[in-house]
mmCIF file of C-alpha atoms in Angstrom:
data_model
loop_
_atom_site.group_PDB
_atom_site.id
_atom_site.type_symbol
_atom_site.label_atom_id
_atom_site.label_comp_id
_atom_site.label_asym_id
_atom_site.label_seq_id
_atom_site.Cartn_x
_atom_site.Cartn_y
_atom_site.Cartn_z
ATOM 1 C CA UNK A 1325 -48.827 8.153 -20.393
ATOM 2 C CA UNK A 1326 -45.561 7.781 -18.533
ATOM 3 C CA UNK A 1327 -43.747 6.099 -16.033
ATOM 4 C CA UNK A 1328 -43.391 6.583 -12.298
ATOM 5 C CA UNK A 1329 -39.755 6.983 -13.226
ATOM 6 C CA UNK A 1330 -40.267 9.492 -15.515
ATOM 7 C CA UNK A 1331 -41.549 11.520 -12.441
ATOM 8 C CA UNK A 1332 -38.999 14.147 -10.957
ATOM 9 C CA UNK A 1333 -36.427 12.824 -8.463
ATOM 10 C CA UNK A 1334 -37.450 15.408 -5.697
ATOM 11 C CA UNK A 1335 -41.039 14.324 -6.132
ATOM 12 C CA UNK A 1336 -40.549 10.954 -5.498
ATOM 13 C CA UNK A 1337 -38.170 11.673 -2.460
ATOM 14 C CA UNK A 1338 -41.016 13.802 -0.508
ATOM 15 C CA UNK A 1339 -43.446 11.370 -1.736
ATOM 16 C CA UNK A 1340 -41.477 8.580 0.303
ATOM 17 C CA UNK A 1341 -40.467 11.016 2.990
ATOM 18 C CA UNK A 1342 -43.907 11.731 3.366
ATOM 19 C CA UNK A 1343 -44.709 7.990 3.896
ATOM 20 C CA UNK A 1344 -46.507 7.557 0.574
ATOM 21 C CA UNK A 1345 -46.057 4.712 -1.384
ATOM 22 C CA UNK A 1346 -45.362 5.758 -5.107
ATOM 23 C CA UNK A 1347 -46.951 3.364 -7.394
ATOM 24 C CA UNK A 1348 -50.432 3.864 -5.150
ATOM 25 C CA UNK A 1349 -49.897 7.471 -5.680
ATOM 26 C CA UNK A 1350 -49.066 6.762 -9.464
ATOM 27 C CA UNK A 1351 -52.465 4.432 -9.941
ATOM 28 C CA UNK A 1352 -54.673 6.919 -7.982
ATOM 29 C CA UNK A 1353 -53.521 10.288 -10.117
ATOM 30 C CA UNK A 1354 -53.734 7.409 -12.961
ATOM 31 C CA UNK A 1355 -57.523 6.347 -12.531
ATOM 32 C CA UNK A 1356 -57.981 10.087 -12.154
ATOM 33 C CA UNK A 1357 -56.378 11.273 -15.294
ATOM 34 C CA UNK A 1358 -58.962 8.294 -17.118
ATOM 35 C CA UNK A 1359 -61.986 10.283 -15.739
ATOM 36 C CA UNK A 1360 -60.377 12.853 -18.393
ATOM 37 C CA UNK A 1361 -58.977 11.091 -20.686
ATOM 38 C CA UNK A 1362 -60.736 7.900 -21.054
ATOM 39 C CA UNK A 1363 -60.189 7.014 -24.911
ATOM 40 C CA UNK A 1364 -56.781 6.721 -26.836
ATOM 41 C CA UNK A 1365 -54.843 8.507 -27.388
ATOM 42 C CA UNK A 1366 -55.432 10.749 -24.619
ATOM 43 C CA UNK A 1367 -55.829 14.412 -26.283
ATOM 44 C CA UNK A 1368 -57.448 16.637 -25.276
ATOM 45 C CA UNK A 1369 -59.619 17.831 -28.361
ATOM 46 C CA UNK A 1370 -59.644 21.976 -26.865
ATOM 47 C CA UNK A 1371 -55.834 22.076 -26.099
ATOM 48 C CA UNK A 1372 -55.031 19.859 -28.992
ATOM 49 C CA UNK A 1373 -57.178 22.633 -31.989
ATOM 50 C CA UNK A 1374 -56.076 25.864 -30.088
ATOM 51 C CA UNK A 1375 -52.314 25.457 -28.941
ATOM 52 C CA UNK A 1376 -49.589 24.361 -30.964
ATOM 53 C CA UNK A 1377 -48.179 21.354 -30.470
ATOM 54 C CA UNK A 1378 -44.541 22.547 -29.656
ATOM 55 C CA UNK A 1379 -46.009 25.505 -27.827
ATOM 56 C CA UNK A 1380 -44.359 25.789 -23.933
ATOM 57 C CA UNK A 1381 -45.222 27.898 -21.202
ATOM 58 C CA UNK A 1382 -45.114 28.754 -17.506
ATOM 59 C CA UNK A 1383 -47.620 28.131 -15.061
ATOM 60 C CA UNK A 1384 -48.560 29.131 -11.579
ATOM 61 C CA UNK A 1385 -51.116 27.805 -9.146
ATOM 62 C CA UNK A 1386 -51.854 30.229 -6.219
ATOM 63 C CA UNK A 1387 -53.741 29.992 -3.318
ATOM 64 C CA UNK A 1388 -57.308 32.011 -3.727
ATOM 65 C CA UNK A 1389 -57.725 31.969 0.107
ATOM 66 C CA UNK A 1390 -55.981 31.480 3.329
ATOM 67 C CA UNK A 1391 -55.635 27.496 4.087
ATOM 68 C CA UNK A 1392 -53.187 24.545 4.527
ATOM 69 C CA UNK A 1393 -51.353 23.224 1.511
ATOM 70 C CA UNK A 1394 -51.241 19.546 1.088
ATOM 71 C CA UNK A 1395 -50.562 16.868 -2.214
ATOM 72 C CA UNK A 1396 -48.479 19.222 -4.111
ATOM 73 C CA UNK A 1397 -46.439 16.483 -4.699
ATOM 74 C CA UNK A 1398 -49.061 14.365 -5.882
ATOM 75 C CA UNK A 1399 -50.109 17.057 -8.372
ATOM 76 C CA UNK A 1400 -46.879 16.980 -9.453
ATOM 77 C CA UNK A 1401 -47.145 13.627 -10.632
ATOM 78 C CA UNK A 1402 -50.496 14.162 -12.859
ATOM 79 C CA UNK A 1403 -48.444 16.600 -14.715
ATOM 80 C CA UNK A 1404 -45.460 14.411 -15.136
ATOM 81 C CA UNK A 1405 -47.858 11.437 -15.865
ATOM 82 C CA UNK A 1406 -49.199 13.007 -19.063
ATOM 83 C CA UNK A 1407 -46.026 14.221 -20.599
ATOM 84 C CA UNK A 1408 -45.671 17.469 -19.894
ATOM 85 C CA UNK A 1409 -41.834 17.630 -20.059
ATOM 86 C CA UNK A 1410 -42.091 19.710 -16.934
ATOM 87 C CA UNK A 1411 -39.957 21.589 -15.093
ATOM 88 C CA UNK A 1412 -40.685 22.404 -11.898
ATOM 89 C CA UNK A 1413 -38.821 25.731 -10.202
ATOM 90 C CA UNK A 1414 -40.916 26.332 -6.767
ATOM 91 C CA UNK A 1415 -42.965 24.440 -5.019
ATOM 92 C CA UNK A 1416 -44.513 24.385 -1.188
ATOM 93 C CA UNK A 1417 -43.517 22.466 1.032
ATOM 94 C CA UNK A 1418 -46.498 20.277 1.908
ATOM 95 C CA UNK A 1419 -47.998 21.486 5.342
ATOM 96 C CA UNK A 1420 -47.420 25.255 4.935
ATOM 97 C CA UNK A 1421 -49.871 28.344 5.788
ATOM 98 C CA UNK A 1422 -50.671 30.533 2.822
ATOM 99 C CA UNK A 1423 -52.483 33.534 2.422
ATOM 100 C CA UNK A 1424 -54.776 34.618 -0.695
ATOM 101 C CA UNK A 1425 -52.540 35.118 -3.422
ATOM 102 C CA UNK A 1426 -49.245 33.036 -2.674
ATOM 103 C CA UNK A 1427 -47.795 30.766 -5.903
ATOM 104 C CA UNK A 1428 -47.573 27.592 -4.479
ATOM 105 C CA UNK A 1429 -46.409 25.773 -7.691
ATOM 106 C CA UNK A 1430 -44.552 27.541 -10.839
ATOM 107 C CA UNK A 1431 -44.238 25.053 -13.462
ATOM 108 C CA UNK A 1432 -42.929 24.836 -17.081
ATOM 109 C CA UNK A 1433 -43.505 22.682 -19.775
ATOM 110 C CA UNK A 1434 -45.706 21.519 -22.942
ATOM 111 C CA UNK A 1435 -48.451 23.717 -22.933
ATOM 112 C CA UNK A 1436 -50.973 21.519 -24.086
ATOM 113 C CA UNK A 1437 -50.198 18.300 -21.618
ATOM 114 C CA UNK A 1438 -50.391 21.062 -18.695
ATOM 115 C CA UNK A 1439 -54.232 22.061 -19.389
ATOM 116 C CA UNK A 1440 -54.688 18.383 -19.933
ATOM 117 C CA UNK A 1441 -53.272 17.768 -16.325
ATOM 118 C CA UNK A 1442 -54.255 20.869 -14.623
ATOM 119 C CA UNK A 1443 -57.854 19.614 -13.288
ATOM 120 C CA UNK A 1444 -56.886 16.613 -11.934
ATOM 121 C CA UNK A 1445 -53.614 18.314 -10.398
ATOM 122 C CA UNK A 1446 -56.312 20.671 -8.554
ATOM 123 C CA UNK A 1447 -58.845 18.474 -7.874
ATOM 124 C CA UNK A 1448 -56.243 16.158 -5.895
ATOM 125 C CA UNK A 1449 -54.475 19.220 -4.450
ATOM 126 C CA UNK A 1450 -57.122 21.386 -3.817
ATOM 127 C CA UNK A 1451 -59.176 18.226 -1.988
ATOM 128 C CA UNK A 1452 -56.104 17.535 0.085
ATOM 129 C CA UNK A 1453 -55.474 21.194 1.113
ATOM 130 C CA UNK A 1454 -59.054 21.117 2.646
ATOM 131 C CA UNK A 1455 -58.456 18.768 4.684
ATOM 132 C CA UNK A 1456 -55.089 19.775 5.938
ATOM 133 C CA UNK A 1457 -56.637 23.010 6.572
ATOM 134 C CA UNK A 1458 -59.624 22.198 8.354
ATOM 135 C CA UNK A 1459 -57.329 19.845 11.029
ATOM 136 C CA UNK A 1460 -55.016 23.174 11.341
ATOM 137 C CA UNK A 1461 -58.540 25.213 12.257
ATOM 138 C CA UNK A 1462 -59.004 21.911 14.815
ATOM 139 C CA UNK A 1463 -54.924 21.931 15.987
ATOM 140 C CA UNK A 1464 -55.253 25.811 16.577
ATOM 141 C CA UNK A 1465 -58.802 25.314 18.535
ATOM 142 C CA UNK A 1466 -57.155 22.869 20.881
ATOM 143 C CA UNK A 1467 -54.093 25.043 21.480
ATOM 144 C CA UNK A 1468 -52.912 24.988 25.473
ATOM 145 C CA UNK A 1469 -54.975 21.574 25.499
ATOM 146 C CA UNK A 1470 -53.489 18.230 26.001
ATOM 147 C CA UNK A 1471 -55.894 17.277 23.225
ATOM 148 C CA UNK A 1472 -54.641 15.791 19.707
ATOM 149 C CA UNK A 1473 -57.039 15.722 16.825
ATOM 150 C CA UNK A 1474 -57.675 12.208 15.226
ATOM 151 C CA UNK A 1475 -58.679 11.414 11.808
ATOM 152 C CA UNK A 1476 -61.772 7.876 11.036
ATOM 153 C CA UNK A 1477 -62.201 5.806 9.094
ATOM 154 C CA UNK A 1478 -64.814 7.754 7.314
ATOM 155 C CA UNK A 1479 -62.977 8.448 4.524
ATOM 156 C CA UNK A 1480 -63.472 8.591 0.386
ATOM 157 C CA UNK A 1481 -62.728 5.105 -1.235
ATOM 158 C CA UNK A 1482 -59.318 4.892 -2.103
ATOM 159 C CA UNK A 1483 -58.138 8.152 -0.856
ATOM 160 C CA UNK A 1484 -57.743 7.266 2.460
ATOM 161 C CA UNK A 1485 -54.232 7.079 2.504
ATOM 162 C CA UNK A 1486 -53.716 10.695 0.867
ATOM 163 C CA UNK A 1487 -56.751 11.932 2.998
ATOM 164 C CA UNK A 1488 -54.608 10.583 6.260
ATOM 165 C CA UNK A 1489 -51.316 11.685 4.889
ATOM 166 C CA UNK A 1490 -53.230 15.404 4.749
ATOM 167 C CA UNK A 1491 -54.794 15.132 8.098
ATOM 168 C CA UNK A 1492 -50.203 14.980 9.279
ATOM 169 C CA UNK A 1493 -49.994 17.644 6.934
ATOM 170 C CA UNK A 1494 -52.503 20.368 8.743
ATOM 171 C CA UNK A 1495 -51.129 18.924 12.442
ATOM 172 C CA UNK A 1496 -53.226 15.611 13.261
ATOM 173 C CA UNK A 1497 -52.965 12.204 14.306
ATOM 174 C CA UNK A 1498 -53.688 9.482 12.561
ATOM 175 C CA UNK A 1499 -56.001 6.731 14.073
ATOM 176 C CA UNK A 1500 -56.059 2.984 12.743
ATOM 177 C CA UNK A 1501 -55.647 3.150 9.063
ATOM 178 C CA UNK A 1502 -57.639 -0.161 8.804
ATOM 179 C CA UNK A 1503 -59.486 -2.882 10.788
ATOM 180 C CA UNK A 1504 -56.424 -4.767 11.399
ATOM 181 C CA UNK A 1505 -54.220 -2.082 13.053
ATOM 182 C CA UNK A 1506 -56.330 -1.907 15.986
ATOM 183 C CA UNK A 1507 -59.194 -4.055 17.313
ATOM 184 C CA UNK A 1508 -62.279 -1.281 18.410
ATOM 185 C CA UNK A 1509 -65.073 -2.771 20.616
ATOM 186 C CA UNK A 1510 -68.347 -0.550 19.154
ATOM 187 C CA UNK A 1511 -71.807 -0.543 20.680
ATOM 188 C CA UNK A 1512 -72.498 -3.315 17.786
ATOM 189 C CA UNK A 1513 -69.958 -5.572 18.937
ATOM 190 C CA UNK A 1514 -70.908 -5.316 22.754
ATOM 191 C CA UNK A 1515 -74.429 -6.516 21.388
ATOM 192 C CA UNK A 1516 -73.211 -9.054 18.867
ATOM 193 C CA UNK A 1517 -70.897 -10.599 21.854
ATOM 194 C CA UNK A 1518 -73.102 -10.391 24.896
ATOM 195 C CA UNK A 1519 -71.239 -7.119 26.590
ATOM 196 C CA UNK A 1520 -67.843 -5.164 26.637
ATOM 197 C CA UNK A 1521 -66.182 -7.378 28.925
ATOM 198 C CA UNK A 1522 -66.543 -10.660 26.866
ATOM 199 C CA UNK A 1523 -65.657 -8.748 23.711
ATOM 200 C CA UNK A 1524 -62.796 -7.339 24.877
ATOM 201 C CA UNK A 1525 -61.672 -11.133 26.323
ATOM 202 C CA UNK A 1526 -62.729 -12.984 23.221
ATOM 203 C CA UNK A 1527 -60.237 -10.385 20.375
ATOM 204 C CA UNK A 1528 -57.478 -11.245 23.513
ATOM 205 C CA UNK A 1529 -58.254 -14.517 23.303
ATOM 206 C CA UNK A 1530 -57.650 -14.605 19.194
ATOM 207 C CA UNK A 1531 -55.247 -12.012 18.713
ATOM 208 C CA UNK A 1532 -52.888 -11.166 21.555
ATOM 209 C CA UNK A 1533 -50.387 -8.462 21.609
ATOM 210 C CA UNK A 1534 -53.704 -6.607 18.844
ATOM 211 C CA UNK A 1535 -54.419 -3.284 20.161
ATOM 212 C CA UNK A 1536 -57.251 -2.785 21.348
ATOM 213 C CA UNK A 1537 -60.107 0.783 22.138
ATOM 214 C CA UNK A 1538 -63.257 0.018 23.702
ATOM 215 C CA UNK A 1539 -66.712 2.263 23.326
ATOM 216 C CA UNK A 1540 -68.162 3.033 26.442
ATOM 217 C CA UNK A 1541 -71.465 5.426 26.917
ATOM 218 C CA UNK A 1542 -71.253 5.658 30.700
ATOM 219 C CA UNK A 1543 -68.428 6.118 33.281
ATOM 220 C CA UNK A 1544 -69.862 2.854 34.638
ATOM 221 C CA UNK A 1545 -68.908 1.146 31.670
ATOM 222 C CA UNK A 1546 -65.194 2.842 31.822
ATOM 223 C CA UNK A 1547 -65.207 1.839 35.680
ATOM 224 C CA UNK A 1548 -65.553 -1.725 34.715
ATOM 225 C CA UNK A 1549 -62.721 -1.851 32.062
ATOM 226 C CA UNK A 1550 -60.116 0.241 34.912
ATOM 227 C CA UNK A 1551 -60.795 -2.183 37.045
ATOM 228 C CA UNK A 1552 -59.356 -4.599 34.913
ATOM 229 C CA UNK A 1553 -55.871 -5.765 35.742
ATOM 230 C CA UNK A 1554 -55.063 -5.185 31.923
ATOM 231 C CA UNK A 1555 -57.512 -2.408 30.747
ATOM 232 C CA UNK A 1556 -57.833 -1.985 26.953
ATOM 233 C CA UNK A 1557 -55.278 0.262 24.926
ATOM 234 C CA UNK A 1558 -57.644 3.122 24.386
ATOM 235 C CA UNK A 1559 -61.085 4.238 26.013
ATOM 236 C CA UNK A 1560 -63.768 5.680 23.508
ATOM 237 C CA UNK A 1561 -65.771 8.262 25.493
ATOM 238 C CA UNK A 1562 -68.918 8.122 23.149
ATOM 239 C CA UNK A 1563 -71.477 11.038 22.797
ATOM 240 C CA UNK A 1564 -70.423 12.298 26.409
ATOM 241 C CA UNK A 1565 -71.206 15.764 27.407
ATOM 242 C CA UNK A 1566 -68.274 17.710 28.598
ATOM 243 C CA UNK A 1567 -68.780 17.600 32.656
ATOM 244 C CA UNK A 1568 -69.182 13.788 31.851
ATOM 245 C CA UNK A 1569 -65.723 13.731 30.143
ATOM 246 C CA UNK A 1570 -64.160 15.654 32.744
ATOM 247 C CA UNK A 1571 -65.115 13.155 35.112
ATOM 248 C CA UNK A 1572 -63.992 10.091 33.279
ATOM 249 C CA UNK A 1573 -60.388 11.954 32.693
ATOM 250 C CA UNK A 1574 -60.198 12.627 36.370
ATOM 251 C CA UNK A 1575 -61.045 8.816 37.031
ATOM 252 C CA UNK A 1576 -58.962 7.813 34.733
ATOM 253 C CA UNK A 1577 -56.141 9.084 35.998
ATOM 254 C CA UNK A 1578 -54.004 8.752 33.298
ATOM 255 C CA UNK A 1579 -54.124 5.127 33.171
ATOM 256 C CA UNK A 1580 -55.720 4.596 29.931
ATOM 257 C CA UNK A 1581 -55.628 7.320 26.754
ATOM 258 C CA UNK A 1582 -59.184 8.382 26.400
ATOM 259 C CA UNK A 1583 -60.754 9.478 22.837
ATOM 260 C CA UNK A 1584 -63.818 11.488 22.729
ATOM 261 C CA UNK A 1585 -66.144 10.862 19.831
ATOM 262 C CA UNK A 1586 -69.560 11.881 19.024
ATOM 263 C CA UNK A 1587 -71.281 14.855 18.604
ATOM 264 C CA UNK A 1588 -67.932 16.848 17.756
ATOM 265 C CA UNK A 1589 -68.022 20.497 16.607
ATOM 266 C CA UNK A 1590 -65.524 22.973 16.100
ATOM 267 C CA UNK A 1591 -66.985 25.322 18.040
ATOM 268 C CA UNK A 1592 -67.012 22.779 20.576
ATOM 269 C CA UNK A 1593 -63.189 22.174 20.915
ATOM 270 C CA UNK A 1594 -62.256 24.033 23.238
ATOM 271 C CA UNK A 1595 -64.422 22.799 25.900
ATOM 272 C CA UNK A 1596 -63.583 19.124 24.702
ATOM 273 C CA UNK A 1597 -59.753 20.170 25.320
ATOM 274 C CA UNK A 1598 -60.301 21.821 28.837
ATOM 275 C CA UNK A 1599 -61.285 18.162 30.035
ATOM 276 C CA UNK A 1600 -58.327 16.668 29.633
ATOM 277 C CA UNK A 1601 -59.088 13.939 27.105
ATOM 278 C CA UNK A 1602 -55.878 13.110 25.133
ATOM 279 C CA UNK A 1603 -57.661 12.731 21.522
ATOM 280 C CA UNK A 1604 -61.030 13.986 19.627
ATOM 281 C CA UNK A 1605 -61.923 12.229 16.785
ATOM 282 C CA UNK A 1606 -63.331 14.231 13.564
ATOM 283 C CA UNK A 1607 -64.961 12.122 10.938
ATOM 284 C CA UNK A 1608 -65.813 15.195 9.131
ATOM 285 C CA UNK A 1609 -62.051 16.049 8.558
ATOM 286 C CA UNK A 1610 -62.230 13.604 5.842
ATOM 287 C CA UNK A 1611 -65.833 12.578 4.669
ATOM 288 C CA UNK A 1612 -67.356 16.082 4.131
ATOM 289 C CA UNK A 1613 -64.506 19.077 3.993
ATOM 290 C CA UNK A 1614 -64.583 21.964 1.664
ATOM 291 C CA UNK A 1615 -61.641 22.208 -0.584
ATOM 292 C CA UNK A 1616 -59.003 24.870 -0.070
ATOM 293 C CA UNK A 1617 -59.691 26.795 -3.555
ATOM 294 C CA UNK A 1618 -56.381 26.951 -5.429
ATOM 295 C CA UNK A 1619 -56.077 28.108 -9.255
ATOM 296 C CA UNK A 1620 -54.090 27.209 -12.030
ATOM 297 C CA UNK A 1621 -52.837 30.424 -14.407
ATOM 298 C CA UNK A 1622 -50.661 30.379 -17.685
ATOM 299 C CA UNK A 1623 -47.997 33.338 -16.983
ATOM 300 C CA UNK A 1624 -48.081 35.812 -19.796
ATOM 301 C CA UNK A 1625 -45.415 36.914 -21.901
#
């Protein structure tokens, strides 16, 4: 194994442009190579009794269907991670349409390290691609809407910050990336503290200046927090049918961003856009998308 230094300058620039911190990008693509490669010293025993040790080549991965492209950059570093003594002469910028059949990544170097690195360079990629491409299907549904599409919580243990990054990457928002970024008041809470309006007081009351969305169920519910002097951040319209959104957007006024949640479906979008609520929150953008299928090919000579 390498170094995060040993990975190419340009990688490491989008990876920071991109808001991704390199050694968490190095230890996930790391933990993921083990799966592989879990004894010492890290051969692969195919690669290592077929190819030549010396033996170089050129690779391409290509898109095998229309989708997103996302984490090309964080393929890049399983193939630097293993030694490949790659070169790398295109790659896609993260966040761009492709079509069947479009190279998304040509890239040259020791044979044998790039089979080694090639499934975890896909799994990562092709995982990340999905969901950039299913919040571009949700971002093209909600076209001529004032609605954004939001990313949860619900996301794969220790991926959430790549699965977020990917959500940017196919045109979404991110919501709170943990508990401490924003304080949400769930149905749970409401019982736990004896109702919305003492939860809300009592996270004030402990942590001022803390952001803070409220569930409601009912527009009675969002009537009591307008009437607030100091209404909560955000407004969760849960499990709501659409004429009931509608109606809390038009009593809302614009005073407080509403979020609808629950019960989301694609085919649904549009309907959820035409009533005005400023976000929709997916949970299956990240917990249960389909990869975008890309492919790894040696070029022949």
């Amino acid at each position: 194994m390498t170094r995060i230094e040993d990975v190419p300058a340009d990688v490491r620039a989008d990876l920071a442009a991109a808001g991704l911190d390199e050694d968490h990008v190095w230890d996930v693509v790391g933990r993921a190579l083990m799966e592989d490669l879990p004894q010492r010293p890290h051969h692969d025993p195919t690669s290592e009794s077929t190819i030549p040790a010396d033996a170089r080549a050129e690779a391409v991965v290509a898109a095998r269907e229309p989708g997103v492209v996302a984490g090309l950059a964080v393929a890049a570093v399983a193939f630097a991670m293993v030694g490949a003594d790659a070169t790398i002469s295109s790659r896609a910028p993260d966040g761009t349409r492709v079509e069947e059949g479009d190279v998304v990544l040509r890239i040259s170097g020791r044979t044998q390290r790039l089979l080694v690195a090639e499934r975890t360079a896909l799994n990562l990629a092709c995982h990340l691609s999905g969901i950039a491409t299913a919040t571009a299907q949700w971002v093209d549904a909600l076209a001529g809407s004032p609605t954004r599409v939001l990313d949860t919580r619900k996301t794969l243990p220790g991926l959430r910050t790549l699965q977020k990054y990917a959500v940017r990457c196919g045109g979404g928002v991110n919501h709170r990336s943990s508990l401490q970024d924003m304080a949400m008041v769930k149905d749970n809470h409401v019982i736990a503290a004896g109702g919305v309006l003492p939860a809300l007081e009592a996270i004030r009351g402990r942590h001022p200046g803390l952001p803070v969305e409220v569930e409601v169920t009912t527009l009675d519910q969002l009537d009591e927090l307008l009437a607030l002097p100091e209404p909560p951040e955000r407004v969760l319209l849960d499990n709501m049918a659409d004429d009931m959104m509608s109606e809390a957007v038009h009593r809302t006024a614009g005073r407080v961003p509403l979020e609808a949640s629950g019960g989301i479906t694609l085919e649904r979008a549009g309907r959820i856009g035409a009533t005005g609520v400023d976000f929709v929150s997916v949970g299956a953008l990240t917990h249960s998308v389909e990869v975008l299928d890309l492919g790894m090919d040696l070029v022949e000579r």
